[in-house]
mmCIF file of C-alpha atoms and ligand atoms in Angstrom:
data_model
loop_
_atom_site.group_PDB
_atom_site.id
_atom_site.type_symbol
_atom_site.label_atom_id
_atom_site.label_comp_id
_atom_site.label_asym_id
_atom_site.label_seq_id
_atom_site.Cartn_x
_atom_site.Cartn_y
_atom_site.Cartn_z
ATOM 1 C CA UNK A 30 -7.790 26.445 -13.161
ATOM 2 C CA UNK A 31 -9.246 26.799 -16.670
ATOM 3 C CA UNK A 32 -6.692 27.103 -19.432
ATOM 4 C CA UNK A 33 -3.883 25.304 -17.577
ATOM 5 C CA UNK A 34 -3.391 21.798 -18.841
ATOM 6 C CA UNK A 35 -0.159 20.315 -17.539
ATOM 7 C CA UNK A 36 1.170 17.184 -19.219
ATOM 8 C CA UNK A 37 4.699 15.778 -18.859
ATOM 9 C CA UNK A 38 6.677 13.800 -21.440
ATOM 10 C CA UNK A 39 8.299 10.971 -19.433
ATOM 11 C CA UNK A 40 9.894 9.322 -22.501
ATOM 12 C CA UNK A 41 9.729 10.203 -26.221
ATOM 13 C CA UNK A 42 6.015 10.451 -27.071
ATOM 14 C CA UNK A 43 5.021 8.913 -23.729
ATOM 15 C CA UNK A 44 3.098 11.458 -21.682
ATOM 16 C CA UNK A 45 1.808 11.714 -18.126
ATOM 17 C CA UNK A 46 -1.769 12.988 -18.380
ATOM 18 C CA UNK A 47 -2.741 12.289 -14.774
ATOM 19 C CA UNK A 48 -4.223 14.512 -12.080
ATOM 20 C CA UNK A 49 -3.354 15.603 -8.569
ATOM 21 C CA UNK A 50 -5.949 15.186 -5.820
ATOM 22 C CA UNK A 51 -4.461 17.641 -3.330
ATOM 23 C CA UNK A 52 -7.335 17.684 -0.881
ATOM 24 C CA UNK A 53 -8.289 14.038 -0.439
ATOM 25 C CA UNK A 54 -7.598 13.056 3.163
ATOM 26 C CA UNK A 55 -8.750 9.432 3.424
ATOM 27 C CA UNK A 56 -8.463 6.618 0.889
ATOM 28 C CA UNK A 57 -10.867 3.661 0.961
ATOM 29 C CA UNK A 58 -12.175 5.238 4.215
ATOM 30 C CA UNK A 59 -9.053 3.778 5.863
ATOM 31 C CA UNK A 60 -5.770 5.182 4.585
ATOM 32 C CA UNK A 61 -4.882 8.696 5.826
ATOM 33 C CA UNK A 62 -3.545 10.936 3.045
ATOM 34 C CA UNK A 63 -1.709 13.825 4.721
ATOM 35 C CA UNK A 64 -0.403 15.028 1.338
ATOM 36 C CA UNK A 65 -3.352 13.957 -0.849
ATOM 37 C CA UNK A 66 -2.690 11.635 -3.773
ATOM 38 C CA UNK A 67 -2.484 11.537 -7.545
ATOM 39 C CA UNK A 68 -4.085 9.356 -10.217
ATOM 40 C CA UNK A 69 -1.587 8.788 -12.986
ATOM 41 C CA UNK A 70 -2.708 8.156 -16.532
ATOM 42 C CA UNK A 71 -0.294 7.869 -19.459
ATOM 43 C CA UNK A 72 -0.668 8.444 -23.183
ATOM 44 C CA UNK A 73 1.581 6.519 -25.586
ATOM 45 C CA UNK A 74 1.643 7.924 -29.113
ATOM 46 C CA UNK A 75 2.899 5.795 -31.992
ATOM 47 C CA UNK A 76 1.139 5.465 -35.325
ATOM 48 C CA UNK A 77 -1.649 4.262 -33.106
ATOM 49 C CA UNK A 78 -2.484 5.730 -29.721
ATOM 50 C CA UNK A 79 -2.878 3.997 -26.356
ATOM 51 C CA UNK A 80 -4.012 5.396 -23.033
ATOM 52 C CA UNK A 81 -2.747 3.486 -20.003
ATOM 53 C CA UNK A 82 -5.226 3.720 -17.123
ATOM 54 C CA UNK A 83 -7.524 6.668 -16.496
ATOM 55 C CA UNK A 84 -8.258 8.653 -13.331
ATOM 56 C CA UNK A 85 -10.754 8.922 -10.494
ATOM 57 C CA UNK A 86 -14.174 9.802 -11.961
ATOM 58 C CA UNK A 87 -14.157 13.155 -10.152
ATOM 59 C CA UNK A 88 -11.332 14.219 -12.474
ATOM 60 C CA UNK A 89 -12.613 12.865 -15.806
ATOM 61 C CA UNK A 90 -12.969 16.345 -17.365
ATOM 62 C CA UNK A 91 -9.357 17.209 -16.564
ATOM 63 C CA UNK A 92 -8.142 13.935 -18.066
ATOM 64 C CA UNK A 93 -10.080 14.495 -21.291
ATOM 65 C CA UNK A 94 -8.700 18.046 -21.583
ATOM 66 C CA UNK A 95 -5.151 16.794 -21.129
ATOM 67 C CA UNK A 96 -5.478 14.053 -23.727
ATOM 68 C CA UNK A 97 -7.090 16.499 -26.155
ATOM 69 C CA UNK A 98 -4.098 18.829 -25.784
ATOM 70 C CA UNK A 99 -1.893 16.060 -27.257
ATOM 71 C CA UNK A 100 -4.155 14.191 -29.692
ATOM 72 C CA UNK A 101 -7.749 14.025 -30.792
ATOM 73 C CA UNK A 102 -9.737 11.811 -28.421
ATOM 74 C CA UNK A 103 -11.269 9.976 -31.353
ATOM 75 C CA UNK A 104 -7.782 8.764 -32.330
ATOM 76 C CA UNK A 105 -7.329 6.643 -29.202
ATOM 77 C CA UNK A 106 -7.061 3.016 -30.371
ATOM 78 C CA UNK A 107 -6.495 1.291 -27.031
ATOM 79 C CA UNK A 108 -7.336 1.995 -23.409
ATOM 80 C CA UNK A 109 -5.190 -0.254 -21.243
ATOM 81 C CA UNK A 110 -6.700 -1.129 -17.872
ATOM 82 C CA UNK A 111 -3.861 -2.266 -15.615
ATOM 83 C CA UNK A 112 -6.212 -2.239 -12.646
ATOM 84 C CA UNK A 113 -10.008 -2.094 -12.385
ATOM 85 C CA UNK A 114 -10.333 -0.149 -9.118
ATOM 86 C CA UNK A 115 -12.355 3.018 -9.759
ATOM 87 C CA UNK A 116 -9.537 5.400 -8.787
ATOM 88 C CA UNK A 117 -7.864 4.346 -12.074
ATOM 89 C CA UNK A 118 -10.668 2.846 -14.145
ATOM 90 C CA UNK A 119 -13.430 5.201 -13.076
ATOM 91 C CA UNK A 120 -13.109 7.404 -16.174
ATOM 92 C CA UNK A 121 -12.854 4.567 -18.704
ATOM 93 C CA UNK A 122 -16.477 4.824 -19.778
ATOM 94 C CA UNK A 123 -16.078 8.547 -20.525
ATOM 95 C CA UNK A 124 -12.900 8.014 -22.534
ATOM 96 C CA UNK A 125 -14.409 5.087 -24.462
ATOM 97 C CA UNK A 126 -17.469 7.184 -25.273
ATOM 98 C CA UNK A 127 -15.206 9.821 -26.838
ATOM 99 C CA UNK A 128 -13.131 7.205 -28.702
ATOM 100 C CA UNK A 129 -15.695 4.900 -30.293
ATOM 101 C CA UNK A 130 -13.116 2.681 -32.044
ATOM 102 C CA UNK A 131 -11.005 2.140 -28.919
ATOM 103 C CA UNK A 132 -10.627 -1.314 -27.415
ATOM 104 C CA UNK A 133 -10.215 -1.869 -23.690
ATOM 105 C CA UNK A 134 -7.079 -3.983 -23.117
ATOM 106 C CA UNK A 135 -7.283 -6.058 -19.956
ATOM 107 C CA UNK A 136 -6.653 -9.454 -18.338
ATOM 108 C CA UNK A 137 -9.241 -12.217 -18.355
ATOM 109 C CA UNK A 138 -9.855 -11.669 -14.641
ATOM 110 C CA UNK A 139 -10.494 -7.985 -15.303
ATOM 111 C CA UNK A 140 -13.164 -8.553 -17.953
ATOM 112 C CA UNK A 141 -16.132 -9.298 -15.660
ATOM 113 C CA UNK A 142 -15.115 -6.445 -13.346
ATOM 114 C CA UNK A 143 -14.928 -4.003 -16.268
ATOM 115 C CA UNK A 144 -18.358 -5.107 -17.366
ATOM 116 C CA UNK A 145 -19.974 -4.766 -13.933
ATOM 117 C CA UNK A 146 -18.144 -1.767 -12.477
ATOM 118 C CA UNK A 147 -17.480 0.286 -15.598
ATOM 119 C CA UNK A 148 -20.195 -0.787 -18.022
ATOM 120 C CA UNK A 149 -17.821 -1.873 -20.804
ATOM 121 C CA UNK A 150 -19.410 -4.185 -23.399
ATOM 122 C CA UNK A 151 -17.642 -7.440 -24.190
ATOM 123 C CA UNK A 152 -17.320 -6.510 -27.865
ATOM 124 C CA UNK A 153 -15.070 -3.604 -26.928
ATOM 125 C CA UNK A 154 -12.659 -5.681 -24.858
ATOM 126 C CA UNK A 155 -9.306 -7.152 -25.909
ATOM 127 C CA UNK A 156 -8.172 -9.737 -23.384
ATOM 128 C CA UNK A 157 -4.394 -10.148 -23.099
ATOM 129 C CA UNK A 158 -2.223 -12.583 -21.201
ATOM 130 C CA UNK A 159 1.315 -12.614 -19.896
ATOM 131 C CA UNK A 160 3.799 -11.753 -22.663
ATOM 132 C CA UNK A 161 1.280 -10.518 -25.251
ATOM 133 C CA UNK A 162 2.242 -7.528 -27.414
ATOM 134 C CA UNK A 163 0.452 -4.714 -29.179
ATOM 135 C CA UNK A 164 2.317 -2.898 -31.965
ATOM 136 C CA UNK A 165 1.369 0.762 -32.082
ATOM 137 C CA UNK A 166 3.800 1.537 -34.894
ATOM 138 C CA UNK A 167 6.956 3.085 -33.481
ATOM 139 C CA UNK A 168 5.982 1.864 -30.005
ATOM 140 C CA UNK A 169 5.374 -1.639 -28.692
ATOM 141 C CA UNK A 170 3.342 -2.395 -25.598
ATOM 142 C CA UNK A 171 4.003 -5.642 -23.726
ATOM 143 C CA UNK A 172 1.752 -6.971 -20.969
ATOM 144 C CA UNK A 173 2.912 -8.668 -17.792
ATOM 145 C CA UNK A 174 0.311 -10.306 -15.576
ATOM 146 C CA UNK A 175 0.966 -9.347 -11.951
ATOM 147 C CA UNK A 176 -2.111 -10.509 -10.034
ATOM 148 C CA UNK A 177 -3.049 -9.311 -6.554
ATOM 149 C CA UNK A 178 -1.153 -6.058 -6.510
ATOM 150 C CA UNK A 179 -3.740 -4.844 -5.487
ATOM 151 C CA UNK A 180 -6.766 -6.757 -6.878
ATOM 152 C CA UNK A 181 -6.740 -10.163 -8.598
ATOM 153 C CA UNK A 182 -6.889 -8.725 -12.124
ATOM 154 C CA UNK A 183 -3.833 -6.451 -11.994
ATOM 155 C CA UNK A 184 -1.127 -6.357 -14.671
ATOM 156 C CA UNK A 185 1.881 -4.274 -15.689
ATOM 157 C CA UNK A 186 2.299 -2.708 -19.115
ATOM 158 C CA UNK A 187 5.693 -1.991 -20.658
ATOM 159 C CA UNK A 188 6.685 0.328 -23.475
ATOM 160 C CA UNK A 189 9.427 -1.928 -24.787
ATOM 161 C CA UNK A 190 11.164 0.724 -26.888
ATOM 162 C CA UNK A 191 11.719 3.122 -23.983
ATOM 163 C CA UNK A 192 11.857 0.604 -21.106
ATOM 164 C CA UNK A 193 8.979 2.345 -19.363
ATOM 165 C CA UNK A 194 7.091 0.143 -16.910
ATOM 166 C CA UNK A 195 3.538 1.155 -16.020
ATOM 167 C CA UNK A 196 3.232 -0.697 -12.737
ATOM 168 C CA UNK A 197 -0.285 0.188 -11.570
ATOM 169 C CA UNK A 198 -0.615 0.435 -7.799
ATOM 170 C CA UNK A 199 2.705 -1.408 -7.343
ATOM 171 C CA UNK A 200 5.520 1.053 -6.460
ATOM 172 C CA UNK A 201 2.914 3.777 -5.862
ATOM 173 C CA UNK A 202 2.786 6.501 -3.210
ATOM 174 C CA UNK A 203 -0.070 8.635 -1.987
ATOM 175 C CA UNK A 204 1.562 11.987 -2.541
ATOM 176 C CA UNK A 205 0.231 14.914 -4.545
ATOM 177 C CA UNK A 206 3.071 17.010 -5.902
ATOM 178 C CA UNK A 207 3.603 19.775 -8.417
ATOM 179 C CA UNK A 208 6.704 17.952 -9.667
ATOM 180 C CA UNK A 209 6.501 14.482 -11.206
ATOM 181 C CA UNK A 210 9.862 12.736 -10.990
ATOM 182 C CA UNK A 211 11.223 10.971 -7.922
ATOM 183 C CA UNK A 212 14.457 12.967 -7.814
ATOM 184 C CA UNK A 213 12.486 16.222 -7.902
ATOM 185 C CA UNK A 214 10.322 15.159 -4.942
ATOM 186 C CA UNK A 215 13.292 14.398 -2.696
ATOM 187 C CA UNK A 216 13.500 12.731 0.696
ATOM 188 C CA UNK A 217 9.806 12.993 1.537
ATOM 189 C CA UNK A 218 9.020 10.314 -1.043
ATOM 190 C CA UNK A 219 10.202 6.999 0.381
ATOM 191 C CA UNK A 220 8.475 7.305 3.780
ATOM 192 C CA UNK A 221 5.197 7.826 1.888
ATOM 193 C CA UNK A 222 5.970 4.971 -0.493
ATOM 194 C CA UNK A 223 6.634 2.767 2.532
ATOM 195 C CA UNK A 224 3.323 3.633 4.196
ATOM 196 C CA UNK A 225 1.580 2.968 0.895
ATOM 197 C CA UNK A 226 3.402 -0.357 0.525
ATOM 198 C CA UNK A 227 2.442 -1.327 4.091
ATOM 199 C CA UNK A 228 -1.249 -0.639 3.581
ATOM 200 C CA UNK A 229 -1.717 -1.840 0.002
ATOM 201 C CA UNK A 230 0.975 -4.454 -0.722
ATOM 202 C CA UNK A 231 2.046 -5.976 2.626
ATOM 203 C CA UNK A 232 -1.319 -7.740 3.153
ATOM 204 C CA UNK A 233 -0.496 -9.805 0.022
ATOM 205 C CA UNK A 234 3.257 -9.967 0.462
ATOM 206 C CA UNK A 235 3.680 -13.292 -1.361
ATOM 207 C CA UNK A 236 2.137 -11.799 -4.470
ATOM 208 C CA UNK A 237 4.164 -8.613 -4.007
ATOM 209 C CA UNK A 238 7.296 -10.757 -3.896
ATOM 210 C CA UNK A 239 6.397 -12.349 -7.245
ATOM 211 C CA UNK A 240 5.472 -8.984 -8.742
ATOM 212 C CA UNK A 241 8.836 -7.551 -7.690
ATOM 213 C CA UNK A 242 10.623 -10.331 -9.574
ATOM 214 C CA UNK A 243 8.492 -9.668 -12.647
ATOM 215 C CA UNK A 244 9.213 -5.950 -12.445
ATOM 216 C CA UNK A 245 12.964 -6.555 -12.101
ATOM 217 C CA UNK A 246 12.903 -8.896 -15.098
ATOM 218 C CA UNK A 247 11.531 -6.002 -17.181
ATOM 219 C CA UNK A 248 14.764 -4.047 -16.471
ATOM 220 C CA UNK A 249 12.876 -0.734 -16.495
ATOM 221 C CA UNK A 250 14.597 2.581 -17.122
ATOM 222 C CA UNK A 251 11.472 4.371 -15.876
ATOM 223 C CA UNK A 252 8.831 3.120 -13.433
ATOM 224 C CA UNK A 253 5.544 4.911 -13.842
ATOM 225 C CA UNK A 254 3.058 3.832 -11.155
ATOM 226 C CA UNK A 255 -0.586 4.834 -10.866
ATOM 227 C CA UNK A 256 -0.116 6.978 -7.754
ATOM 228 C CA UNK A 257 2.628 9.424 -6.869
ATOM 229 C CA UNK A 258 5.931 10.225 -8.548
ATOM 230 C CA UNK A 259 7.448 8.604 -11.633
ATOM 231 C CA UNK A 260 10.822 6.973 -10.943
ATOM 232 C CA UNK A 261 13.524 7.772 -13.449
ATOM 233 C CA UNK A 262 15.801 6.169 -10.861
ATOM 234 C CA UNK A 263 13.913 2.857 -10.697
ATOM 235 C CA UNK A 264 16.489 1.235 -8.455
ATOM 236 C CA UNK A 265 15.421 3.673 -5.735
ATOM 237 C CA UNK A 266 11.986 2.087 -5.340
ATOM 238 C CA UNK A 267 12.905 -1.462 -6.384
ATOM 239 C CA UNK A 268 15.624 -1.712 -3.726
ATOM 240 C CA UNK A 269 13.219 -0.272 -1.144
ATOM 241 C CA UNK A 270 10.636 -2.941 -2.026
ATOM 242 C CA UNK A 271 13.362 -5.597 -1.866
ATOM 243 C CA UNK A 272 14.134 -4.497 1.703
ATOM 244 C CA UNK A 273 10.496 -4.223 2.796
ATOM 245 C CA UNK A 274 9.493 -7.588 1.333
ATOM 246 C CA UNK A 275 12.601 -9.667 2.015
ATOM 247 C CA UNK A 276 15.012 -7.739 4.212
ATOM 248 C CA UNK A 277 15.747 -8.723 7.830
ATOM 249 C CA UNK A 278 13.296 -7.572 10.477
ATOM 250 C CA UNK A 279 14.602 -4.905 12.828
ATOM 251 C CA UNK A 280 15.371 -5.188 16.526
ATOM 252 C CA UNK A 281 12.069 -3.508 17.089
ATOM 253 C CA UNK A 282 8.617 -4.080 18.580
ATOM 254 C CA UNK A 283 5.385 -2.240 17.841
ATOM 255 C CA UNK A 284 3.208 -1.649 20.899
ATOM 256 C CA UNK A 285 -0.526 -1.064 20.400
ATOM 257 C CA UNK A 286 -2.489 -0.200 23.492
ATOM 258 C CA UNK A 287 -5.466 1.567 24.998
ATOM 259 C CA UNK A 288 -5.887 2.534 28.642
ATOM 260 C CA UNK A 289 -9.017 3.812 30.396
ATOM 261 C CA UNK A 290 -7.638 4.805 33.834
ATOM 262 C CA UNK A 291 -3.905 4.537 33.142
ATOM 263 C CA UNK A 292 -3.242 1.033 34.542
ATOM 264 C CA UNK A 293 -2.632 -0.627 31.164
ATOM 265 C CA UNK A 294 -0.521 2.369 30.177
ATOM 266 C CA UNK A 295 1.666 1.906 33.275
ATOM 267 C CA UNK A 296 2.289 -1.683 32.165
ATOM 268 C CA UNK A 297 3.073 -0.394 28.656
ATOM 269 C CA UNK A 298 5.655 2.028 30.060
ATOM 270 C CA UNK A 299 7.327 -0.653 32.178
ATOM 271 C CA UNK A 300 7.508 -3.086 29.242
ATOM 272 C CA UNK A 301 8.834 -0.400 26.916
ATOM 273 C CA UNK A 302 11.529 0.678 29.406
ATOM 274 C CA UNK A 303 12.561 -2.925 29.861
ATOM 275 C CA UNK A 304 12.867 -3.485 26.106
ATOM 276 C CA UNK A 305 14.808 -0.260 25.754
ATOM 277 C CA UNK A 306 17.221 -1.336 28.515
ATOM 278 C CA UNK A 307 17.779 -4.539 26.552
ATOM 279 C CA UNK A 308 18.552 -2.569 23.384
ATOM 280 C CA UNK A 309 15.243 -3.214 21.609
ATOM 281 C CA UNK A 310 13.453 -0.236 20.104
ATOM 282 C CA UNK A 311 9.718 -0.062 20.891
ATOM 283 C CA UNK A 312 7.319 2.127 18.919
ATOM 284 C CA UNK A 313 4.224 2.785 21.078
ATOM 285 C CA UNK A 314 0.822 3.712 19.685
ATOM 286 C CA UNK A 315 -2.082 4.761 21.857
ATOM 287 C CA UNK A 316 -4.921 3.428 19.731
ATOM 288 C CA UNK A 317 -7.243 6.278 20.699
ATOM 289 C CA UNK A 318 -5.251 8.684 18.545
ATOM 290 C CA UNK A 319 -2.974 6.502 16.407
ATOM 291 C CA UNK A 320 -2.833 6.849 12.627
ATOM 292 C CA UNK A 321 -3.300 3.421 10.959
ATOM 293 C CA UNK A 322 -0.890 4.455 8.207
ATOM 294 C CA UNK A 323 1.832 5.144 10.776
ATOM 295 C CA UNK A 324 1.163 1.821 12.523
ATOM 296 C CA UNK A 325 1.264 -0.050 9.208
ATOM 297 C CA UNK A 326 4.528 1.586 8.209
ATOM 298 C CA UNK A 327 6.191 0.602 11.492
ATOM 299 C CA UNK A 328 4.906 -2.955 11.091
ATOM 300 C CA UNK A 329 6.882 -3.416 7.849
ATOM 301 C CA UNK A 330 10.105 -4.360 9.637
ATOM 302 C CA UNK A 331 9.031 -4.919 13.243
ATOM 303 C CA UNK A 332 9.898 -8.257 14.876
ATOM 304 C CA UNK A 333 7.086 -8.359 17.446
ATOM 305 C CA UNK A 334 3.693 -6.905 18.325
ATOM 306 C CA UNK A 335 2.745 -6.033 21.914
ATOM 307 C CA UNK A 336 -0.950 -5.593 22.613
ATOM 308 C CA UNK A 337 -2.219 -3.775 25.688
ATOM 309 C CA UNK A 338 -5.992 -4.038 25.960
ATOM 310 C CA UNK A 339 -8.118 -3.684 29.121
ATOM 311 C CA UNK A 340 -11.219 -5.755 29.773
ATOM 312 C CA UNK A 341 -14.511 -3.964 29.346
ATOM 313 C CA UNK A 342 -17.641 -5.885 30.388
ATOM 314 C CA UNK A 343 -15.904 -9.229 29.921
ATOM 315 C CA UNK A 344 -14.485 -8.413 26.492
ATOM 316 C CA UNK A 345 -11.421 -6.696 25.078
ATOM 317 C CA UNK A 346 -11.956 -2.936 24.933
ATOM 318 C CA UNK A 347 -13.423 -2.259 21.444
ATOM 319 C CA UNK A 348 -10.673 0.236 20.581
ATOM 320 C CA UNK A 349 -8.119 -2.438 21.461
ATOM 321 C CA UNK A 350 -9.993 -4.941 19.335
ATOM 322 C CA UNK A 351 -9.535 -2.609 16.373
ATOM 323 C CA UNK A 352 -5.812 -3.426 16.554
ATOM 324 C CA UNK A 353 -6.626 -7.087 15.962
ATOM 325 C CA UNK A 354 -8.711 -6.165 12.941
ATOM 326 C CA UNK A 355 -5.818 -4.074 11.628
ATOM 327 C CA UNK A 356 -3.332 -6.928 12.170
ATOM 328 C CA UNK A 357 -5.677 -9.316 10.399
ATOM 329 C CA UNK A 358 -5.799 -6.956 7.435
ATOM 330 C CA UNK A 359 -2.105 -5.998 7.318
ATOM 331 C CA UNK A 360 -0.681 -9.523 7.783
ATOM 332 C CA UNK A 361 2.720 -8.212 8.947
ATOM 333 C CA UNK A 362 5.846 -10.356 8.762
ATOM 334 C CA UNK A 363 6.203 -10.245 12.576
ATOM 335 C CA UNK A 364 4.584 -13.357 13.934
ATOM 336 C CA UNK A 365 5.278 -13.158 17.655
ATOM 337 C CA UNK A 366 3.279 -11.221 20.206
ATOM 338 C CA UNK A 367 2.722 -10.519 23.885
ATOM 339 C CA UNK A 368 -0.499 -9.393 25.574
ATOM 340 C CA UNK A 369 -0.933 -7.253 28.666
ATOM 341 C CA UNK A 370 -4.141 -6.038 30.258
ATOM 342 C CA UNK A 371 -5.835 -4.691 33.335
ATOM 343 C CA UNK A 372 -9.410 -4.783 34.611
ATOM 344 C CA UNK A 373 -11.555 -3.198 37.277
ATOM 345 C CA UNK A 374 -13.729 -6.056 38.536
ATOM 346 C CA UNK A 375 -13.349 -8.956 36.085
ATOM 347 C CA UNK A 376 -10.733 -9.876 33.502
ATOM 348 C CA UNK A 377 -10.987 -11.975 30.355
ATOM 349 C CA UNK A 378 -9.521 -9.825 27.563
ATOM 350 C CA UNK A 379 -6.205 -11.680 27.480
ATOM 351 C CA UNK A 380 -7.705 -15.091 26.800
ATOM 352 C CA UNK A 381 -9.934 -13.747 24.051
ATOM 353 C CA UNK A 382 -7.064 -11.877 22.385
ATOM 354 C CA UNK A 383 -4.789 -14.900 22.717
ATOM 355 C CA UNK A 384 -7.293 -17.014 20.800
ATOM 356 C CA UNK A 385 -7.588 -14.369 18.097
ATOM 357 C CA UNK A 386 -3.819 -13.966 17.734
ATOM 358 C CA UNK A 387 -3.441 -17.760 17.610
ATOM 359 C CA UNK A 388 -5.876 -17.729 14.720
ATOM 360 C CA UNK A 389 -3.699 -15.181 12.922
ATOM 361 C CA UNK A 390 -0.649 -17.418 13.320
ATOM 362 C CA UNK A 391 1.104 -15.475 16.084
ATOM 363 C CA UNK A 392 3.323 -17.165 18.641
ATOM 364 C CA UNK A 393 2.411 -15.727 22.067
ATOM 365 C CA UNK A 394 5.605 -15.041 24.007
ATOM 366 C CA UNK A 395 4.023 -13.912 27.259
ATOM 367 C CA UNK A 396 0.809 -12.577 28.813
ATOM 368 C CA UNK A 397 0.029 -10.443 31.866
ATOM 369 C CA UNK A 398 -3.384 -9.565 33.258
ATOM 370 C CA UNK A 399 -3.772 -7.539 36.460
ATOM 371 C CA UNK A 400 -6.518 -5.863 38.476
ATOM 372 C CA UNK A 401 -6.261 -2.068 38.608
ATOM 373 C CA UNK A 402 -2.964 -0.179 38.656
ATOM 374 C CA UNK A 403 0.138 -2.385 38.839
ATOM 375 C CA UNK A 404 1.711 -3.120 42.216
ATOM 376 C CA UNK A 405 5.493 -3.223 42.525
ATOM 377 C CA UNK A 406 5.415 -7.000 41.957
ATOM 378 C CA UNK A 407 3.164 -6.640 38.925
ATOM 379 C CA UNK A 408 5.414 -3.929 37.504
ATOM 380 C CA UNK A 409 8.309 -6.340 37.936
ATOM 381 C CA UNK A 410 6.329 -8.914 35.918
ATOM 382 C CA UNK A 411 5.939 -6.331 33.140
ATOM 383 C CA UNK A 412 9.697 -5.756 33.217
ATOM 384 C CA UNK A 413 10.220 -9.513 32.943
ATOM 385 C CA UNK A 414 7.838 -9.573 29.966
ATOM 386 C CA UNK A 415 10.012 -6.957 28.275
ATOM 387 C CA UNK A 416 13.155 -8.984 28.935
ATOM 388 C CA UNK A 417 11.530 -12.131 27.560
ATOM 389 C CA UNK A 418 10.462 -10.371 24.360
ATOM 390 C CA UNK A 419 13.870 -8.732 23.948
ATOM 391 C CA UNK A 420 15.621 -12.089 24.357
ATOM 392 C CA UNK A 421 13.365 -13.697 21.762
ATOM 393 C CA UNK A 422 13.895 -10.875 19.261
ATOM 394 C CA UNK A 423 17.657 -10.949 19.694
ATOM 395 C CA UNK A 424 17.771 -14.734 19.406
ATOM 396 C CA UNK A 425 15.585 -14.738 16.305
ATOM 397 C CA UNK A 426 17.976 -12.244 14.685
ATOM 398 C CA UNK A 427 21.042 -14.223 15.802
ATOM 399 C CA UNK A 428 22.259 -11.324 18.008
HETATM 400 FE FE1 LIG B 637 -5.036 2.841 -6.709
HETATM 401 FE FE2 LIG B 637 -6.037 -0.334 -6.060
HETATM 402 O O1 LIG B 637 -6.216 1.392 -6.720
#
C-alpha cells in the first residue's frame, strides 16, 4: 500500500523496520507457513547509524522506504549481518549501494558467504569476534558469536544501553502479524515458535544449547529475533527454549506410517490402543497427508518413534522412507524406535529400516512384519509391541 510505512520503536531510538510476508506458504521448500512469516530488520540510531539485518530481496523497496522515513539512507554507517541466509541478507547489496560509506559488520565465517552470495567487497567488511564493541555515540553495539543457529556464521548483536538482543533466527517464529510484540500476539505465538524451533534449531540442538546460555548471559530486556514477534517478555521464549532443549521428554510416542490396503494401518491402530491402555500418549501421522512442521513439533518432547512402512517391490514404501529422511534431518532427542510393516508377496522393509535407524543412533525396541491384514495372533503381537514400548518409556522416565 503506497504511502503507508509502518515502523515500530522497540526501545529508545531502536526501530523495527522489517516486513510481513503474509502470503508465503512454504519456507526452504520444506517448512509449511500457515500464517506466513516476517523478516525483521532493525535500525539503531545514535550519533552514528546501524542497520541490523535486512529483509528478503522481494521486499527490498519496502525496507528502503522504512529506513528513509527515519533517517537518510546515506547516513547508515554500519550494516550488521547476524546471519547470511538470503531471507535476512538478501537486501544487503541494495542497502550498501544507497549507503556508500557503510561497512558490513560480520563474523569471519560470514565473510566468504557475504562475498559469494551477496557480492560484498572485502574492503567494505568489518569482521568482528565474540565480545567486540562498536560505539555509535549514545548507543553501543556488542557482538556475541553464536554459531550454527542456523548457519555456521551466525551471531547475536546487543544494544548494551537498552538490553536489546538481536538474536537472528534464534527465538524466531514464522508468523506474520499486524502487531509486533509477543504479549500483543497472544497464545497463538508459542506453538508457532515451537514448530520453528523444531525445524530450524532442533537439528543442531547442541549448538542451540550453547546459544541459549549465551543469550541468557546477555540478560536481555527485549529479544528481537529475525522472524516473528519481538519479546518484551524475554523469559517467555527463553523458558520455552529451556524446556524444549533440556526439559524431560514426555510420556509420548510419535507414530509415522503409511498404508496401501489398510493392513499396516490396522497394526498402527492396535499398537496405539495398547500404548493408550498403558497410559502413553501416541500422536499418529499418516505420512500421505502429514504436515512436516506438525511432525517436527511433536518430536520435540516425544520419547519414542514408531514407524509403520509396508514393503513395495522389496523396499520400504517411498512415502515411508521420507520419514527416515525427516528423522535424519530433525535429529530428535528421542532415540528409541519400533518398526511395523506388512507386505503382499514379499517383505524386507523392516530390515532395511532397521539398518537405517541403527545408523541414526536409534535403539530398536521391537519389530513386526506380517503378510496382508493382521490375523488375531498378529494383532496380539502388535498389542505386545505397544506394551513393550510403553514399559520402556515409563522405565526411562522413572515412572
Ligand atoms: Fe531466517 Fe536461517 O534464515
